[in-house]
Short mmCIF file of C-alpha atoms in Angstrom, two decimals:
data_model
loop_
_atom_site.label_atom_id
_atom_site.label_comp_id
_atom_site.label_asym_id
_atom_site.label_seq_id
_atom_site.Cartn_x
_atom_site.Cartn_y
_atom_site.Cartn_z
CA MET A 6 0.00 0.00 0.00
CA GLU A 7 1.38 3.40 -0.97
CA SER A 8 2.19 5.55 2.07
CA LYS A 9 0.52 8.92 2.43
CA LEU A 10 2.70 11.92 1.62
CA GLN A 11 3.54 13.74 4.84
CA LEU A 12 3.59 17.50 4.27
CA HIS A 13 5.35 20.20 6.20
CA GLY A 14 2.56 22.60 7.10
CA PHE A 15 -0.19 23.63 4.68
CA ASN A 16 -0.58 22.33 1.11
CA ASN A 17 0.38 25.40 -0.96
CA LEU A 18 -0.48 24.03 -4.41
CA THR A 19 -2.98 26.07 -6.42
CA LYS A 20 -5.18 24.11 -8.83
CA SER A 21 -6.97 26.12 -11.49
CA LEU A 22 -9.68 24.86 -13.82
CA SER A 23 -10.74 27.25 -16.58
CA PHE A 24 -13.06 26.45 -19.42
CA ASN A 25 -15.27 27.95 -22.08
CA ILE A 26 -18.63 26.50 -23.02
CA TYR A 27 -20.17 27.47 -26.37
CA ASP A 28 -23.80 27.11 -27.47
CA ILE A 29 -24.37 27.63 -31.21
CA CYS A 30 -27.70 28.67 -32.73
CA TYR A 31 -29.17 29.81 -36.06
CA ALA A 32 -31.55 32.76 -35.89
CA GLN A 33 -32.30 34.14 -39.35
CA THR A 34 -34.23 37.37 -38.75
CA GLU A 35 -33.46 40.29 -36.49
CA GLU A 36 -36.53 39.43 -34.43
CA GLN A 37 -35.38 35.83 -34.00
CA ARG A 38 -31.87 36.94 -33.04
CA GLU A 39 -33.22 39.28 -30.38
CA ALA A 40 -35.53 36.53 -29.11
CA TYR A 41 -32.58 34.11 -28.85
CA ILE A 42 -30.44 36.61 -26.93
CA ASP A 43 -33.40 37.36 -24.61
CA TYR A 44 -33.85 33.61 -24.07
CA ILE A 45 -30.18 33.17 -23.20
CA ASP A 46 -30.26 36.16 -20.85
CA GLU A 47 -33.25 34.69 -19.05
CA MET A 48 -31.93 31.12 -19.03
CA TYR A 49 -28.51 32.09 -17.69
CA ASN A 50 -29.19 35.19 -15.63
CA ALA A 51 -27.23 36.00 -12.49
CA GLU A 52 -29.71 34.17 -10.26
CA ARG A 53 -29.47 30.92 -12.26
CA LEU A 54 -25.68 31.18 -12.48
CA THR A 55 -25.52 31.69 -8.72
CA GLN A 56 -27.42 28.44 -8.23
CA ILE A 57 -25.06 26.58 -10.60
CA LEU A 58 -21.98 27.87 -8.77
CA SER A 59 -23.59 27.09 -5.41
CA ASP A 60 -23.88 23.47 -6.55
CA VAL A 61 -20.23 23.56 -7.64
CA VAL A 62 -19.27 24.73 -4.15
CA LYS A 63 -21.22 21.79 -2.68
CA ILE A 64 -19.37 19.34 -4.93
CA ILE A 65 -15.98 20.49 -3.62
CA GLY A 66 -17.30 20.53 -0.05
CA ALA A 67 -16.96 24.25 0.59
CA ASN A 68 -18.68 27.13 2.35
CA ILE A 69 -19.65 30.32 0.51
CA LEU A 70 -18.09 33.37 2.16
CA ASN A 71 -19.20 36.06 -0.27
CA ILE A 72 -21.20 36.38 -3.51
CA ALA A 73 -20.93 39.19 -6.05
CA ARG A 74 -23.31 38.94 -9.01
CA GLN A 75 -24.51 41.21 -11.76
CA ASP A 76 -26.85 41.19 -14.76
CA TYR A 77 -25.55 43.52 -17.44
CA GLU A 78 -27.25 45.78 -19.96
CA PRO A 79 -27.90 45.04 -22.71
CA HIS A 80 -26.81 41.40 -22.27
CA GLY A 81 -24.72 39.06 -20.16
CA ALA A 82 -24.20 38.25 -16.48
CA SER A 83 -21.40 37.36 -14.07
CA VAL A 84 -21.07 35.77 -10.64
CA THR A 85 -18.03 35.53 -8.36
CA MET A 86 -17.90 33.55 -5.12
CA LEU A 87 -15.22 33.57 -2.44
CA ILE A 88 -15.26 30.22 -0.68
CA ALA A 89 -13.64 28.37 2.21
CA GLU A 90 -13.64 24.59 2.41
CA HIS A 91 -14.53 22.36 5.33
CA GLU A 92 -11.80 20.54 7.19
CA LEU A 93 -11.46 16.81 6.74
CA ASN A 94 -13.31 14.62 9.19
CA ASN A 95 -11.14 12.30 11.26
CA GLY A 96 -9.75 9.54 9.10
CA GLN A 97 -11.28 10.93 5.90
CA GLU A 98 -9.08 11.17 2.82
CA PRO A 99 -9.50 13.62 -0.08
CA ASP A 100 -10.70 12.09 -3.36
CA ASN A 101 -7.91 12.78 -5.86
CA GLU A 102 -8.47 9.70 -8.00
CA GLU A 103 -8.33 10.34 -11.75
CA SER A 104 -12.03 9.61 -12.31
CA PRO A 105 -15.29 11.47 -13.02
CA GLY A 106 -16.67 13.58 -10.20
CA PRO A 107 -20.16 13.35 -8.80
CA LEU A 108 -23.26 15.38 -9.34
CA PRO A 109 -23.68 17.26 -6.13
CA ASP A 110 -22.05 15.26 -3.38
CA THR A 111 -19.65 15.98 -0.55
CA ILE A 112 -15.93 16.00 -1.22
CA VAL A 113 -14.04 17.72 1.55
CA ALA A 114 -10.53 18.98 2.11
CA HIS A 115 -9.19 22.01 3.94
CA LEU A 116 -8.57 25.34 2.34
CA ASP A 117 -8.14 28.92 3.48
CA LYS A 118 -9.49 30.82 0.47
CA SER A 119 -10.53 30.05 -3.08
CA HIS A 120 -13.00 31.26 -5.67
CA VAL A 121 -15.34 30.28 -8.46
CA THR A 122 -16.48 32.64 -11.21
CA VAL A 123 -18.67 32.62 -14.31
CA HIS A 124 -19.15 35.24 -17.02
CA THR A 125 -21.52 34.99 -20.00
CA TYR A 126 -21.17 36.49 -23.47
CA PRO A 127 -24.19 36.29 -25.84
CA GLU A 128 -23.14 37.21 -29.38
CA SER A 129 -24.67 37.30 -32.84
CA HIS A 130 -23.91 38.64 -36.31
CA PRO A 131 -26.59 39.57 -38.85
CA HIS A 132 -24.71 38.39 -41.97
CA ASP A 133 -25.14 34.63 -41.68
CA GLY A 134 -27.69 34.16 -38.89
CA VAL A 135 -25.32 32.34 -36.56
CA SER A 136 -25.48 33.30 -32.88
CA THR A 137 -23.04 32.06 -30.26
CA PHE A 138 -23.42 32.03 -26.48
CA ARG A 139 -20.22 31.62 -24.44
CA ALA A 140 -19.82 30.99 -20.73
CA ASP A 141 -16.37 31.39 -19.14
CA ILE A 142 -15.99 29.48 -15.88
CA ASP A 143 -13.06 29.41 -13.45
CA VAL A 144 -12.72 27.19 -10.38
CA SER A 145 -9.58 27.76 -8.33
CA THR A 146 -8.66 25.83 -5.19
CA CYS A 147 -5.58 25.60 -3.04
CA GLY A 148 -5.07 22.57 -0.87
CA LEU A 149 -5.78 18.90 -1.36
CA ILE A 150 -8.73 18.70 -3.71
CA SER A 151 -8.74 19.04 -7.51
CA PRO A 152 -11.47 21.21 -9.08
CA LEU A 153 -11.66 18.69 -11.95
CA LYS A 154 -14.37 16.92 -9.95
CA VAL A 155 -16.88 19.61 -11.02
CA LEU A 156 -16.43 19.07 -14.77
CA ASN A 157 -19.34 16.69 -15.27
CA TYR A 158 -21.81 18.88 -13.44
CA LEU A 159 -20.86 22.06 -15.30
CA ILE A 160 -20.86 20.52 -18.78
CA HIS A 161 -24.36 19.15 -18.13
CA SER A 162 -25.57 22.50 -16.72
CA PHE A 163 -25.20 24.26 -20.08
CA ASP A 164 -26.06 23.46 -23.70
CA SER A 165 -22.49 22.58 -24.56
CA ASP A 166 -21.72 22.30 -28.30
CA VAL A 167 -18.03 23.13 -27.97
CA VAL A 168 -16.00 23.06 -24.75
CA THR A 169 -12.37 24.04 -24.16
CA VAL A 170 -10.86 23.06 -20.81
CA ASP A 171 -7.59 24.13 -19.18
CA TYR A 172 -6.24 22.71 -15.94
CA ARG A 173 -3.00 23.75 -14.29
CA VAL A 174 -1.33 23.06 -10.95
CA ARG A 175 0.82 25.99 -9.80
CA GLY A 176 3.40 26.47 -7.09
CA PHE A 177 4.80 23.75 -4.85
CA THR A 178 4.38 22.27 -1.41
CA ARG A 179 7.02 20.68 0.83
CA ASP A 180 7.09 17.34 2.58
CA VAL A 181 8.48 16.90 6.09
CA ASP A 182 11.98 16.37 4.66
CA GLY A 183 11.83 19.71 2.81
CA THR A 184 11.48 18.19 -0.68
CA LYS A 185 9.32 20.28 -3.01
CA HIS A 186 6.34 18.63 -4.74
CA TYR A 187 4.84 20.40 -7.76
CA ILE A 188 1.71 18.21 -8.02
CA ASP A 189 0.05 15.95 -5.47
CA HIS A 190 -2.14 13.72 -7.62
CA ASP A 191 -1.84 11.59 -10.75
CA ILE A 192 -3.35 12.91 -13.96
CA ASN A 193 -2.89 11.66 -17.51
CA SER A 194 -5.76 13.47 -19.22
CA ILE A 195 -8.71 15.72 -18.37
CA GLN A 196 -10.80 13.21 -20.33
CA ASN A 197 -10.46 10.70 -17.49
CA TYR A 198 -12.57 13.01 -15.31
CA LEU A 199 -15.51 12.78 -17.73
CA THR A 200 -18.19 10.12 -17.59
CA GLU A 201 -18.33 7.52 -20.35
CA ASP A 202 -21.48 8.98 -21.90
CA THR A 203 -19.82 12.41 -22.11
CA GLN A 204 -16.70 10.94 -23.68
CA ASN A 205 -18.83 9.13 -26.27
CA SER A 206 -20.80 12.29 -27.08
CA TYR A 207 -17.84 14.50 -27.94
CA GLN A 208 -14.91 14.51 -30.32
CA MET A 209 -11.91 15.38 -28.10
CA ILE A 210 -8.30 16.46 -28.54
CA ASP A 211 -5.66 16.76 -25.80
CA VAL A 212 -2.76 19.21 -25.76
CA ASN A 213 -0.81 18.53 -22.55
CA VAL A 214 2.53 19.78 -21.21
CA TYR A 215 3.16 17.22 -18.50
CA GLN A 216 6.47 18.64 -17.28
CA GLU A 217 4.71 21.96 -16.56
CA ASN A 218 1.58 20.34 -15.07
CA MET A 219 -0.57 21.95 -17.79
CA PHE A 220 -3.47 20.08 -19.37
CA HIS A 221 -5.77 21.18 -22.19
CA THR A 222 -8.73 19.38 -23.78
CA LYS A 223 -10.98 20.50 -26.63
CA MET A 224 -14.45 18.97 -27.04
CA MET A 225 -16.97 19.19 -29.89
CA LEU A 226 -20.39 17.53 -29.90
CA LYS A 227 -20.52 14.66 -32.40
CA ASN A 228 -24.24 14.31 -33.13
CA PHE A 229 -25.83 17.07 -35.19
CA ASN A 230 -29.61 17.47 -35.33
CA LEU A 231 -30.62 20.68 -37.09
CA ASP A 232 -33.78 20.95 -34.96
CA ASN A 233 -31.56 21.57 -31.94
CA TYR A 234 -29.88 24.57 -33.59
CA VAL A 235 -32.57 26.59 -35.39
CA PHE A 236 -34.41 29.17 -33.29
CA GLY A 237 -37.92 30.35 -34.11
CA VAL A 238 -38.54 27.80 -36.90
CA ASN A 239 -38.71 24.02 -37.34
CA ALA A 240 -36.10 22.30 -39.44
CA SER A 241 -38.87 20.36 -41.20
CA ASP A 242 -40.29 23.65 -42.53
CA LEU A 243 -37.07 24.47 -44.35
CA GLY A 244 -36.33 23.50 -47.93
CA ALA A 245 -33.57 20.94 -48.48
CA GLN A 246 -31.15 23.46 -49.97
CA GLU A 247 -31.79 26.05 -47.25
CA ALA A 248 -31.46 23.43 -44.51
CA GLN A 249 -28.13 22.24 -45.94
CA SER A 250 -26.85 25.82 -46.17
CA ILE A 251 -27.77 26.50 -42.53
CA GLU A 252 -26.17 23.25 -41.39
CA ASP A 253 -22.98 24.11 -43.26
CA ARG A 254 -22.79 27.50 -41.53
CA LEU A 255 -23.40 26.01 -38.09
CA ARG A 256 -20.85 23.24 -38.58
CA ARG A 257 -18.31 25.78 -39.80
CA GLU A 258 -18.88 27.89 -36.68
CA MET A 259 -18.33 24.87 -34.44
CA LEU A 260 -15.18 23.82 -36.31
CA GLU A 261 -13.70 27.32 -36.17
CA ILE A 262 -14.23 27.51 -32.41
CA PHE A 263 -12.94 23.95 -31.91
CA TYR A 264 -9.74 24.53 -33.89
CA SER A 265 -9.37 28.21 -32.87
CA ARG A 266 -8.93 29.43 -36.43
CA ASN A 267 -11.09 30.68 -39.27
CA VAL A 268 -11.98 28.23 -42.03
CA GLU A 269 -11.89 29.46 -45.61
#
């Protein structure tokens, strides 16, 4: 049995999870575009985002110290929470296994201060009818627990067509002998923290720099059903040529975001 690492004092490692979630939509007319943006603003207003982040805090076993939230004009919202985690119960070990995290459950460690934030960016352009909603989410912890355990919950809390995820462990902590440790858990890929159904639903690419404890995963939804992307109309009401043209524009938008470059 592997012996537990004995630290000198507090675990000073900072673990940061940052990711962008994109929802793609086709809204042809100005009225439909405005209706889509209004729908997004209502669906992901500051109150709803506060509830999502509150659930995230529960997953990492923390207490909320302070909440700052704001709905913006004309569009968008943001929420920031300062949190402090519970201390471990006697004999309880932190869950740092490279495996999917739960939907709200208790995972506890000890932590002085940390934060979770979310910002939303509804966006549209009148030329091709494509509208894109982006949510930027950051979960930062210092101590024993990895914020990767909240991935499943957050991906399922939004309509996620394209997701980009960054995870990095910063700093170092010392053991009782004074040796510095730059990471305190095994990780091969962010994908290992996703459930099997999520892995099967997305095309994924990893770009990892193991020696720097930096991990990056891109995800794009595999299945494409036009009915899930047109706003204000039914796909069955569109002509074959128009439907194909709309699908081409939507797929191009997803590919450009996934590969982070414009497609000619």
